[in-house]
Short mmCIF file of C-alpha atoms in Angstrom, two decimals:
data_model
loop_
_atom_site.label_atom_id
_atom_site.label_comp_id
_atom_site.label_asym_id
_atom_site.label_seq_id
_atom_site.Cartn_x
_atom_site.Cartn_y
_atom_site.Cartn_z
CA UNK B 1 0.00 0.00 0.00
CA UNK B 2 1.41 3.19 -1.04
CA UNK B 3 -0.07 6.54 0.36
CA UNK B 4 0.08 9.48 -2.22
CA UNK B 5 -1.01 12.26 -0.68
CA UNK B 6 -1.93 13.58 2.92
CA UNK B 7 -3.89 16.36 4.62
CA UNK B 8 -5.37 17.56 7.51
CA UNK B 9 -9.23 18.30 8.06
CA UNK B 10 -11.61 19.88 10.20
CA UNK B 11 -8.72 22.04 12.19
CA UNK B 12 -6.40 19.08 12.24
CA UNK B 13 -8.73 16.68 14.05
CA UNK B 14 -8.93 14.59 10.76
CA UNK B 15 -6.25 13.16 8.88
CA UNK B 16 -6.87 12.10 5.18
CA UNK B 17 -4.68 10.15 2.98
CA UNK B 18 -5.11 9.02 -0.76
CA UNK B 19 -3.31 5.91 -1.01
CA UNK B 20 -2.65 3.08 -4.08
CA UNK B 21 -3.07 -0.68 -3.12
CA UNK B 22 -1.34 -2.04 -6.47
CA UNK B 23 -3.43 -0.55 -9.27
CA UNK B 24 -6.56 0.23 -6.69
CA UNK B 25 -7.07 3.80 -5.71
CA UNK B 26 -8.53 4.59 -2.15
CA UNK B 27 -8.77 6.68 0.65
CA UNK B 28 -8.12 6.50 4.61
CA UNK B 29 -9.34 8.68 7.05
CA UNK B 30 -8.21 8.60 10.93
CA UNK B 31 -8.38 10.73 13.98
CA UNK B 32 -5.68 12.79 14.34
CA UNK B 33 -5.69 11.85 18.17
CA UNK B 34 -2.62 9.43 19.19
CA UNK B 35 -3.99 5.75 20.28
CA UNK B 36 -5.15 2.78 18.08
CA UNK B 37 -8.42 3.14 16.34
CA UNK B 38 -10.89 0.57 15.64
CA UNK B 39 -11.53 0.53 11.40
CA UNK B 40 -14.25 0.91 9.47
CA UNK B 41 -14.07 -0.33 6.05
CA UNK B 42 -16.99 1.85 4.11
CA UNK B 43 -18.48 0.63 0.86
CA UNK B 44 -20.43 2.15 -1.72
CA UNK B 45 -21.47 1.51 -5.66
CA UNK B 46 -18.05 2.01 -7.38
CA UNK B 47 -16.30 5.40 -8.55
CA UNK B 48 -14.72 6.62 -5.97
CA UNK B 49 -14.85 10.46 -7.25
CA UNK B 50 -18.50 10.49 -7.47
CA UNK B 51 -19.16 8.88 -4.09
CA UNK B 52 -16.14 11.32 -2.79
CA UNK B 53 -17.73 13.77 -0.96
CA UNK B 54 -20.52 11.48 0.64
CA UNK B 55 -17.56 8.84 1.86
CA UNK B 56 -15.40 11.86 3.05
CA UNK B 57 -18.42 12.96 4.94
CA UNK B 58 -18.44 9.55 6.54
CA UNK B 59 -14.74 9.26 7.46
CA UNK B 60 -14.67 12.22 8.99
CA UNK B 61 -17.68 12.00 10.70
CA UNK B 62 -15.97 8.48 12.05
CA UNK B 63 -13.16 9.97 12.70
CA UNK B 64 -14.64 12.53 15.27
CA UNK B 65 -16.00 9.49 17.19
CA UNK B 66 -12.49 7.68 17.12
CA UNK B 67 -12.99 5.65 13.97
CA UNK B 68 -10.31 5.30 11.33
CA UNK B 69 -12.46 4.86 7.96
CA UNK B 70 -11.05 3.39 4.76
CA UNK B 71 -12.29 2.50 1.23
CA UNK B 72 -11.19 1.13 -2.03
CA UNK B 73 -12.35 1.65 -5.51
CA UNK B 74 -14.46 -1.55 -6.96
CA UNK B 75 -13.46 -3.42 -9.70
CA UNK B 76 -14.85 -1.77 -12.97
CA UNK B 77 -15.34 1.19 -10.91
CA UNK B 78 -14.39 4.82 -12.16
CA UNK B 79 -10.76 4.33 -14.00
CA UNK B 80 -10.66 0.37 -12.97
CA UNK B 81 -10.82 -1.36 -16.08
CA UNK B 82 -14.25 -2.90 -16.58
CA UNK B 83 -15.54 -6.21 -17.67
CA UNK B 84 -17.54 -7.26 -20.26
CA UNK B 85 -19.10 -9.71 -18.39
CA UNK B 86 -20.41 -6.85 -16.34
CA UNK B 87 -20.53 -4.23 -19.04
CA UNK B 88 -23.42 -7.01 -20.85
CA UNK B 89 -25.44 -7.56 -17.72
CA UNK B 90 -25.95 -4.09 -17.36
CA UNK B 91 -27.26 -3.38 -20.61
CA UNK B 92 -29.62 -6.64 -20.12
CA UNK B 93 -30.48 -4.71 -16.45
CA UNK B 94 -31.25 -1.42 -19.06
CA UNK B 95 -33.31 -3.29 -21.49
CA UNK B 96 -35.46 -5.28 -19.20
CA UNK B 97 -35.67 -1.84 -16.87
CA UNK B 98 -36.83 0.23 -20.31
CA UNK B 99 -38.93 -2.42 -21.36
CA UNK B 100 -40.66 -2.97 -18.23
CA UNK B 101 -40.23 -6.30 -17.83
CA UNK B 102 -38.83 -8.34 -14.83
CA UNK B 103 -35.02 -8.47 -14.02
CA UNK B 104 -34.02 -11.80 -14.19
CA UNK B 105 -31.98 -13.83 -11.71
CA UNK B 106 -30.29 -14.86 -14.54
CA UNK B 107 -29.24 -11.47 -15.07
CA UNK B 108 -28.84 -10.45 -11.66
CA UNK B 109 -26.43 -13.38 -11.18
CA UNK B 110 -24.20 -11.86 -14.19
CA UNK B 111 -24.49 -8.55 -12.74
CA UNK B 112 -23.71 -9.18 -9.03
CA UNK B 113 -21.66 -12.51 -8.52
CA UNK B 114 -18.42 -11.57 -10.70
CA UNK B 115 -18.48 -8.12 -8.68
CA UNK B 116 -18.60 -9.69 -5.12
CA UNK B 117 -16.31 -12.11 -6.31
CA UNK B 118 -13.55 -9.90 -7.38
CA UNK B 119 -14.10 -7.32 -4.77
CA UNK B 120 -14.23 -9.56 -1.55
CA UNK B 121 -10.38 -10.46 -2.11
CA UNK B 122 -9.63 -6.81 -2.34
CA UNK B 123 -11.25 -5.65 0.53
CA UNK B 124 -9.28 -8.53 2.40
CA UNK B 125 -5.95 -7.72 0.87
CA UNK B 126 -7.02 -3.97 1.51
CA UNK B 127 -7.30 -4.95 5.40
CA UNK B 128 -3.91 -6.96 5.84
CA UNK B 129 -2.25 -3.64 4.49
CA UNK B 130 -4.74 -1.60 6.76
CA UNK B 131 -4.40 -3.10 9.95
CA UNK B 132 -0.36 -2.68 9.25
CA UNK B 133 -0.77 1.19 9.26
CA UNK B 134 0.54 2.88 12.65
CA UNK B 135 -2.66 3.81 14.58
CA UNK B 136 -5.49 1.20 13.21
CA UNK B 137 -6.70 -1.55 14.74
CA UNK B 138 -9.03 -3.94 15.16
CA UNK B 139 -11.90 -5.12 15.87
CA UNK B 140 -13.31 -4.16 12.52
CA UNK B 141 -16.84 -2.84 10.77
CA UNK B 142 -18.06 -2.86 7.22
CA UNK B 143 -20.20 -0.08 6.50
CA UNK B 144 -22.15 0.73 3.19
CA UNK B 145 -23.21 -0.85 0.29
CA UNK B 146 -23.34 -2.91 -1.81
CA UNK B 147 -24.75 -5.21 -0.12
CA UNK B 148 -23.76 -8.61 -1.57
CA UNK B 149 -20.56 -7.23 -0.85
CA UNK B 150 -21.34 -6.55 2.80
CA UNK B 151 -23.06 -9.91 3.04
CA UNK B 152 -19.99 -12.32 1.54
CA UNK B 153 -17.58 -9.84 3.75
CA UNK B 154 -19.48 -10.47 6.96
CA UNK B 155 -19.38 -14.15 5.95
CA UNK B 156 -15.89 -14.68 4.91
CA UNK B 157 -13.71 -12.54 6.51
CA UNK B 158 -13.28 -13.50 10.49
CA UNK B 159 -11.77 -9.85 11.32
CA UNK B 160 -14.93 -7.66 10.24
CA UNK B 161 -16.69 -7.84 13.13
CA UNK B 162 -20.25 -6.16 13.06
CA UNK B 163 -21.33 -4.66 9.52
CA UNK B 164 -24.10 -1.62 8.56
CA UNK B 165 -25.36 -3.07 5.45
CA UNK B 166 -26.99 -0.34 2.98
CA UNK B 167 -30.19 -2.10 1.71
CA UNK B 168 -29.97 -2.59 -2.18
CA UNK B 169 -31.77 -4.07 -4.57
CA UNK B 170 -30.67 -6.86 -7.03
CA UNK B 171 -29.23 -9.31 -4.60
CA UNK B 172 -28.30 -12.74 -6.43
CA UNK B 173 -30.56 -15.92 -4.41
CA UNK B 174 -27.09 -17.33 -4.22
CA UNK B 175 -26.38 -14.48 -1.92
CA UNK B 176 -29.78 -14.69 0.25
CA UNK B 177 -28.46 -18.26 0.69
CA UNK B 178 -24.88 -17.36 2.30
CA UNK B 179 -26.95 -14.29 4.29
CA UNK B 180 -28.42 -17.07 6.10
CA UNK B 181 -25.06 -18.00 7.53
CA UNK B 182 -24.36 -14.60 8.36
CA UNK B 183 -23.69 -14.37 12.71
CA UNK B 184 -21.98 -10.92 13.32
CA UNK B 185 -24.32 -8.44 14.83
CA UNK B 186 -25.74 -6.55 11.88
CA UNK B 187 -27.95 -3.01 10.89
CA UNK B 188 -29.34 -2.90 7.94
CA UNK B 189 -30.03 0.65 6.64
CA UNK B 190 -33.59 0.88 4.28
CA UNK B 191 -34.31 4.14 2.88
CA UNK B 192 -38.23 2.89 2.33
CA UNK B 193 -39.55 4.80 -0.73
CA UNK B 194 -35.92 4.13 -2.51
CA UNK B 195 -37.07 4.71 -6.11
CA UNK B 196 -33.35 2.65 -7.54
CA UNK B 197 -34.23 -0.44 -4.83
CA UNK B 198 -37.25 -2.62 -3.86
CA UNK B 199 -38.21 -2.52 -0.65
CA UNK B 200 -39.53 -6.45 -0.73
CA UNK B 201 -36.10 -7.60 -1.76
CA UNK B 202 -34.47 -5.58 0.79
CA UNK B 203 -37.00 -6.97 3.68
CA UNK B 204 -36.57 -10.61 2.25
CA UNK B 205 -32.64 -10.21 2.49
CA UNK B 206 -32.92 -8.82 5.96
CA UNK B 207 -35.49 -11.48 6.75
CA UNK B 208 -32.68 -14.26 5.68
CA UNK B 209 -29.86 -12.32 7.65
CA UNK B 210 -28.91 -15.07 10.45
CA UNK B 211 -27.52 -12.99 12.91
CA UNK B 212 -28.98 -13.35 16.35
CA UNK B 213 -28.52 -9.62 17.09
CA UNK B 214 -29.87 -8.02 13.22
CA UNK B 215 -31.78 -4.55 13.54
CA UNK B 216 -32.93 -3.07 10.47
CA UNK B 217 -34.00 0.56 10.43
CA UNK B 218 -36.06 1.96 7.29
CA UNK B 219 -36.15 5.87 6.57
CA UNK B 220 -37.87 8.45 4.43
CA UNK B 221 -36.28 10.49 2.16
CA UNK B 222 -35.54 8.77 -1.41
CA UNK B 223 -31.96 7.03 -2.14
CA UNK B 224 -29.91 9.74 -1.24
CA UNK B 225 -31.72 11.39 1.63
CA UNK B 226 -30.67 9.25 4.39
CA UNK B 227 -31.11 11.33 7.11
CA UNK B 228 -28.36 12.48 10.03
CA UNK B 229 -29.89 10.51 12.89
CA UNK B 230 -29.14 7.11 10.76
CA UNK B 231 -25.31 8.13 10.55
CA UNK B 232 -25.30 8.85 14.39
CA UNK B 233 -27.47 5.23 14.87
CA UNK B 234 -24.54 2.96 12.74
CA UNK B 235 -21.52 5.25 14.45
CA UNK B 236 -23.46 3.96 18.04
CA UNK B 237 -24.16 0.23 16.73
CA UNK B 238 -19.97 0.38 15.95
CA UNK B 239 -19.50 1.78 19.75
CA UNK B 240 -21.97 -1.06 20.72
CA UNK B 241 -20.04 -3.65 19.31
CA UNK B 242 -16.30 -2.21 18.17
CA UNK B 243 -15.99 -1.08 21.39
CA UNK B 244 -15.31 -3.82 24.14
CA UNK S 1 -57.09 14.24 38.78
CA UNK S 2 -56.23 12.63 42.20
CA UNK S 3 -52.93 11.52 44.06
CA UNK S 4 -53.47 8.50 46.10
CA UNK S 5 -49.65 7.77 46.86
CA UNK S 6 -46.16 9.52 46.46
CA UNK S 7 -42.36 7.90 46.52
CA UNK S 8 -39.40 8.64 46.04
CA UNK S 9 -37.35 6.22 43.16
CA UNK S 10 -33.67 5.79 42.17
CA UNK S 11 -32.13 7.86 45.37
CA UNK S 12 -34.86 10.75 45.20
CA UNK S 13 -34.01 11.39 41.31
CA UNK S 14 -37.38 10.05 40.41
CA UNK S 15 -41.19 11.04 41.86
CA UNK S 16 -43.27 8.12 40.98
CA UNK S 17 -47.13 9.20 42.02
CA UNK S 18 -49.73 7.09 41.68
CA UNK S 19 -53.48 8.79 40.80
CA UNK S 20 -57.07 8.31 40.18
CA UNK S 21 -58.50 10.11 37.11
CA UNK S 22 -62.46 9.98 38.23
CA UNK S 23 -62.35 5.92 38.19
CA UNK S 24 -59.78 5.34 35.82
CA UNK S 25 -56.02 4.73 37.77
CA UNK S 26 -52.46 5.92 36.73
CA UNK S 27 -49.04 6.39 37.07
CA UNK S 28 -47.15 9.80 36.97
CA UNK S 29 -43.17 9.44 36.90
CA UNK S 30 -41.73 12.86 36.74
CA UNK S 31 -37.68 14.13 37.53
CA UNK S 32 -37.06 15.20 40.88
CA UNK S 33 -35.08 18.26 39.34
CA UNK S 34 -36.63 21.59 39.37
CA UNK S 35 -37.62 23.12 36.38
CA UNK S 36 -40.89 22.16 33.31
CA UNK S 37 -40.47 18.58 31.93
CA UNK S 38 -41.81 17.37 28.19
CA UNK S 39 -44.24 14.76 29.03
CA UNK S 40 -44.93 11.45 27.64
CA UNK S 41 -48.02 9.16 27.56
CA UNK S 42 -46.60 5.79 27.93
CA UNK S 43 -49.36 3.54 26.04
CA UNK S 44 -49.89 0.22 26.90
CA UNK S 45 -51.91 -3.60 26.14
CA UNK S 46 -53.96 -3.25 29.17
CA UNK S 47 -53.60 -3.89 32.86
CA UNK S 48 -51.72 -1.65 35.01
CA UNK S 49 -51.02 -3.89 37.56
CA UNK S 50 -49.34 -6.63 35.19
CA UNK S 51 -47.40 -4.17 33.21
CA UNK S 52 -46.22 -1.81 35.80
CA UNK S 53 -42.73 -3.33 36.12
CA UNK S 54 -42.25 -2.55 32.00
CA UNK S 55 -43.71 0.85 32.16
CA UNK S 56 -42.27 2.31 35.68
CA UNK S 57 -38.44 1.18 33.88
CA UNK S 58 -39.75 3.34 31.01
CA UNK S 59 -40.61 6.28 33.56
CA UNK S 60 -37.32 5.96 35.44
CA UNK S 61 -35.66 6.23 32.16
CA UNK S 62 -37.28 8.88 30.71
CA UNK S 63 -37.16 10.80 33.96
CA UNK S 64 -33.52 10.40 33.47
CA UNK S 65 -33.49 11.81 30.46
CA UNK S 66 -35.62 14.99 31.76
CA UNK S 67 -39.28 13.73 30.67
CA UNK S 68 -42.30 13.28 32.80
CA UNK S 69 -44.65 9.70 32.11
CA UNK S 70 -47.89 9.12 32.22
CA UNK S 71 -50.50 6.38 31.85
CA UNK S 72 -53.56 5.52 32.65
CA UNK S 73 -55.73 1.83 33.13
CA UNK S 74 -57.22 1.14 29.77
CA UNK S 75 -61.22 0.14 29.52
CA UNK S 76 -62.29 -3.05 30.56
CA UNK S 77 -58.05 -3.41 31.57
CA UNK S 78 -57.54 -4.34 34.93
CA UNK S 79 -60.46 -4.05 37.52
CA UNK S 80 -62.54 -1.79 35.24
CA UNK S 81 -65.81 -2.77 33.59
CA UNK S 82 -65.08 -5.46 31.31
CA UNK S 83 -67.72 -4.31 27.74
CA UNK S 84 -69.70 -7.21 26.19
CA UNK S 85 -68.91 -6.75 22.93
CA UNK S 86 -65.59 -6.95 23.91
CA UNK S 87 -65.61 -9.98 25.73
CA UNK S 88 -67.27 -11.05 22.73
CA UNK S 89 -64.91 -10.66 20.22
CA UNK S 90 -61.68 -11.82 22.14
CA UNK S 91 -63.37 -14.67 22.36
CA UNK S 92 -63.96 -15.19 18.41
CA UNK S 93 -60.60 -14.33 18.04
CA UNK S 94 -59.15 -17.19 20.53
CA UNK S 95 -62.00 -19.24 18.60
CA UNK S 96 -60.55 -18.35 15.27
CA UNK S 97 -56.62 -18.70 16.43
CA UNK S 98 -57.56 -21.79 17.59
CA UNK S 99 -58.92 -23.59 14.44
CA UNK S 100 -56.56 -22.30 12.60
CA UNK S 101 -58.62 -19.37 10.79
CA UNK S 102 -58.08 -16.16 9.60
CA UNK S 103 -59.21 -13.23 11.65
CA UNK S 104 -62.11 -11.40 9.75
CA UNK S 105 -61.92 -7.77 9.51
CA UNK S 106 -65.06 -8.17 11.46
CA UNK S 107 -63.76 -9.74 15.02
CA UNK S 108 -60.55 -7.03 14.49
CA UNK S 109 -63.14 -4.14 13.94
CA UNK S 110 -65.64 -5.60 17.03
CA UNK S 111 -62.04 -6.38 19.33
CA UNK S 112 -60.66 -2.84 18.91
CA UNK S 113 -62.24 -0.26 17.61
CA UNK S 114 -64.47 0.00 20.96
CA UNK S 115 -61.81 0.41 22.69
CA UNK S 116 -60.15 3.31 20.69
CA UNK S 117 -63.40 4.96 21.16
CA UNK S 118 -63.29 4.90 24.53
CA UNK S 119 -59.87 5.42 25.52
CA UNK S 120 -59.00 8.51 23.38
CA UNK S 121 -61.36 10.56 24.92
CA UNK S 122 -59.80 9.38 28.41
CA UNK S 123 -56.01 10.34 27.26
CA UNK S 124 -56.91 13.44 26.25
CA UNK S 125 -58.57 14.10 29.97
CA UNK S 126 -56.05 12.83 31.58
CA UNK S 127 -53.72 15.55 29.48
CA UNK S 128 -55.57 17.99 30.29
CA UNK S 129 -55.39 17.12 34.09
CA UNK S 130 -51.84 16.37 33.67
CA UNK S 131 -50.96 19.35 32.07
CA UNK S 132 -52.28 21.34 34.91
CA UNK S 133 -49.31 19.57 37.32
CA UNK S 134 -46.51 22.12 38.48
CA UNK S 135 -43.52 21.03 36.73
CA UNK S 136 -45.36 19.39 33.69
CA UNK S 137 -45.35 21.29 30.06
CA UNK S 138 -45.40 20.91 26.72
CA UNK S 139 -44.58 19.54 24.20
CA UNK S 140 -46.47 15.99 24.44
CA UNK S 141 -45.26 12.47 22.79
CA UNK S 142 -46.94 9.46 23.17
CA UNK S 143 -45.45 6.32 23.39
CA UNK S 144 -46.66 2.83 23.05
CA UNK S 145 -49.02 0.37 22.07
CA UNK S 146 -51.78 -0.23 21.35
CA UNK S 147 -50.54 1.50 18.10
CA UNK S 148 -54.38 2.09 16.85
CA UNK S 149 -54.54 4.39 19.97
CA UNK S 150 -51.60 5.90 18.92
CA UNK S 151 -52.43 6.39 15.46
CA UNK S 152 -55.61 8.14 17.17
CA UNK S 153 -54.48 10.21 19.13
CA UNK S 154 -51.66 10.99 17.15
CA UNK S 155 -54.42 12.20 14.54
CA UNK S 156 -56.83 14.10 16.85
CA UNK S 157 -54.86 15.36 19.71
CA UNK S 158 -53.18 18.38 18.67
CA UNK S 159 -51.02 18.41 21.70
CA UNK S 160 -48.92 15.25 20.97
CA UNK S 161 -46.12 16.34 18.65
CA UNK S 162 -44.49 13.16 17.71
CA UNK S 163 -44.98 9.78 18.80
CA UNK S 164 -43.41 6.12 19.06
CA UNK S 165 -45.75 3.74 18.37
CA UNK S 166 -45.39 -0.03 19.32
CA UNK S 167 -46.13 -2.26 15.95
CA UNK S 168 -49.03 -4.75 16.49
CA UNK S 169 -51.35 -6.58 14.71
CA UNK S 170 -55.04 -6.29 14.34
CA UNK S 171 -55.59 -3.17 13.15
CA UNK S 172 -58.96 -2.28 11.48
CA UNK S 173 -58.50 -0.71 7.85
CA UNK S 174 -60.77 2.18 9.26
CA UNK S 175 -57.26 2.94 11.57
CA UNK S 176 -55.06 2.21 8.16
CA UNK S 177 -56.72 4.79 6.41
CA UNK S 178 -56.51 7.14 9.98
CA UNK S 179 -53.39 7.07 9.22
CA UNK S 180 -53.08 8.49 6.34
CA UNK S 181 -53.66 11.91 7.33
CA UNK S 182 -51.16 11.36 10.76
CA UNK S 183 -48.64 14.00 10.24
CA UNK S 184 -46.58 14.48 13.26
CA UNK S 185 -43.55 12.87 13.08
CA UNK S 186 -43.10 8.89 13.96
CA UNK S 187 -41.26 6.40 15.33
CA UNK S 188 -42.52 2.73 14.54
CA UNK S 189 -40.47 0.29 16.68
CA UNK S 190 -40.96 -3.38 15.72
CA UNK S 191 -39.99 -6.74 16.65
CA UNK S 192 -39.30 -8.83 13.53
CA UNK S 193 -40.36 -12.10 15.19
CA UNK S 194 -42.79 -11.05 17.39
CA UNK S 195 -45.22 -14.12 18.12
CA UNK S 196 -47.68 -12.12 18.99
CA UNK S 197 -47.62 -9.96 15.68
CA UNK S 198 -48.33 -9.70 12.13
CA UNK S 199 -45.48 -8.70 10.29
CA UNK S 200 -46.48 -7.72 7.27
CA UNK S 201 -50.03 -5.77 8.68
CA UNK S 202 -47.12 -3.98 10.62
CA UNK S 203 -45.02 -3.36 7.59
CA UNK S 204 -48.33 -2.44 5.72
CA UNK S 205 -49.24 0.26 8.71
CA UNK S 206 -45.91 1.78 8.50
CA UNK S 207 -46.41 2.22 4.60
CA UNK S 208 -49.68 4.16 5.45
CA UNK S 209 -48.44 6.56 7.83
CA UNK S 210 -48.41 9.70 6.06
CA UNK S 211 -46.45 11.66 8.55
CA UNK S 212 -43.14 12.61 5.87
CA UNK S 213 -40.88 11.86 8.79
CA UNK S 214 -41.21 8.41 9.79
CA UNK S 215 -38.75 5.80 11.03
CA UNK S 216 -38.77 2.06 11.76
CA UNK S 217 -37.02 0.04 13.83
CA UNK S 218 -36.90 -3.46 13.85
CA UNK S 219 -35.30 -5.77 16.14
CA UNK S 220 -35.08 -9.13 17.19
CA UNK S 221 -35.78 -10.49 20.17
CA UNK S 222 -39.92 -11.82 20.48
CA UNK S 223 -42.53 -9.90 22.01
CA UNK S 224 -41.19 -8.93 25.12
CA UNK S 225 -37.14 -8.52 24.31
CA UNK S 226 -36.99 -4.87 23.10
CA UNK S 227 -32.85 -4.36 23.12
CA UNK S 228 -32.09 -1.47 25.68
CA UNK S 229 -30.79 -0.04 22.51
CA UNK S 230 -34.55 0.54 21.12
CA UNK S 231 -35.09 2.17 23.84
CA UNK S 232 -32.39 4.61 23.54
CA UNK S 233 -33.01 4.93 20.08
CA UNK S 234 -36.94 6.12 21.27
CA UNK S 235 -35.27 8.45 24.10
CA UNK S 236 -33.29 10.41 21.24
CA UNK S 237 -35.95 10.59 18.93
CA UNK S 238 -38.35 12.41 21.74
CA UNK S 239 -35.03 14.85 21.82
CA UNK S 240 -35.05 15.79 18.37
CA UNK S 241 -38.71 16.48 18.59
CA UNK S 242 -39.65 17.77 21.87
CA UNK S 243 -37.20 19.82 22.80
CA UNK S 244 -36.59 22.80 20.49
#
């Protein structure tokens, strides 16, 4: 991992640095305040400069309440060189969207399963060189979308901890299958009139989820409106349970 | 509105005063500390005297937090008048349950909307009595099941300015469409696998709501094990909308 670039926000409190993890752009944001930090590894859609000022927003919000935050571009995402696997089952997602029709496992499969399945090992490789970085530490949270991602994360990867999974639609039944083996504690953010996402997916998902301790908490406000008092509800499910 | 009884709770921080309200009994909980406290009509499924342990925790905690409680018996709970028709339809419900039948709109309408009928009226005298207690202001939430008494009062009592309502089942579509016009803003706390409970007739109630700032909350945990955190969560929400 190779940091690029570094600077201080909010009157020092926040520290941000662009870094390169091989050919993978992303960004880490940590307290300036001396001590170990628990991590939060934050997802979201792909293209890291469009989703730049909401997940800078979120780091440094994280950061105020001791959190180092971290994220990673996806594969296919902004520069990342994208697949044609993925470039076909989007324009089948288009069509069927334009035509009215039905999405199709079929082509939900094509769309999701290549993604989670290239991303997953970079988000793991992405921790081993976090956790190495003076000042993080564990235990650690996933935060964000998307959420097949979050789901095979929280499944696979015996160092995340608790996860904030942002509801989404288009989640592969493959997926709903491993959520069922899902035990970290979970929260599962639902904006409820989401006009990109459907709410019954998102409720079936959350229904499959097979955490003991699973909240899920559903909001007004369209796709983009989630509102301040669900940021300050996951940063106190992470104090819950990233905080011993 | 009468006192019958006065004590002292949680090393003098808490008054807990027990009244009559003409023949109907209740509970005040109010901070010892000087000064005008929000108030907040703690709603309940009937019978004081069984749920007092649940709803004098939710007065010590609120009274923590600054707020004065407040409930009252419901009709036919407790030693009050049980009604016929009442009596009546519980009894075609545990019939129905029993064999294994749907519950007609019928036995719901018969089992509850009676008792919204009466009760309202009672709230909103026993807010007007309370109201008239030194140290006891605005603004009012209510809190609570049963969440067609909510929904009621939420939608004719001008006082209460936001409310958490307890998800149940058996509402009558008369209260669906109530709520509708509700407007004051909402917090819908859920549990997902409550035995007790419908879980989509709660989902569908939520949908209805047409207050434009509404949240829900599910959790697991049954009918009875609301996480501490819920109740937090309910505590904060009353901050953002009752006190300005």
């Amino acid at each position: 991992m190779e940091f690029s670039s570094e600077r201080r926000l909010d009157d020092g409190g926040v520290v941000e640095r662009a870094f390169t993890l091989g050919d993978i752009p992303g960004f880490l944001w940590t307290p300036e305040a001396a001590g170990t930090a628990p991590l939060i590894l934050a997802g979201h859609p792909g293209d890291l400069t469009r989703m730049y000022p909401r997940l800078q927003a979120r780091g440094r919000h994280a950061a105020a309440a001791g959190y180092a935050t971290a994220t990673i571009e996806l594969p296919g995402g902004g520069a990342r060189p994208r697949s044609a696997v993925a470039e076909q089952a989007r324009a089948d997602l288009r069509r069927a969207l334009a035509a009215g029709e039905p999405v199709s496992d079929d082509v939900v499969d094509r769309l999701v399963l290549p993604l989670v399945e290239a991303a997953v090992p970079e988000w793991r490789a992405a921790l081993d060189a976090l956790l190495g970085v003076p000042g993080i530490g564990g235990p650690v949270g996933y935060s964000g979308g998307i959420i097949s991602i979050g789901v095979r994360l929280a499944l696979v990867e015996p160092r995340i901890a608790a996860a904030v999974l942002f509801a989404g639609s288009y989640v592969p039944r493959s997926i709903v299958e491993e959520a069922r083996r899902v035990t970290i504690p979970l929260l599962v953010l639902l904006q409820w009139d989401d006009e990109n996402n459907d709410r019954q997916m998102a409720l079936d998902l959350f229904d499959a989820l097979g955490s003991a301790e699973k909240t899920l908490h559903a909001n007004m406000g369209g796709h983009t409106g989630v509102p301040q008092h669900a940021g300050d509800d996951a940063a106190r499910f992470f104090d819950r349970h990233l905080r011993d």
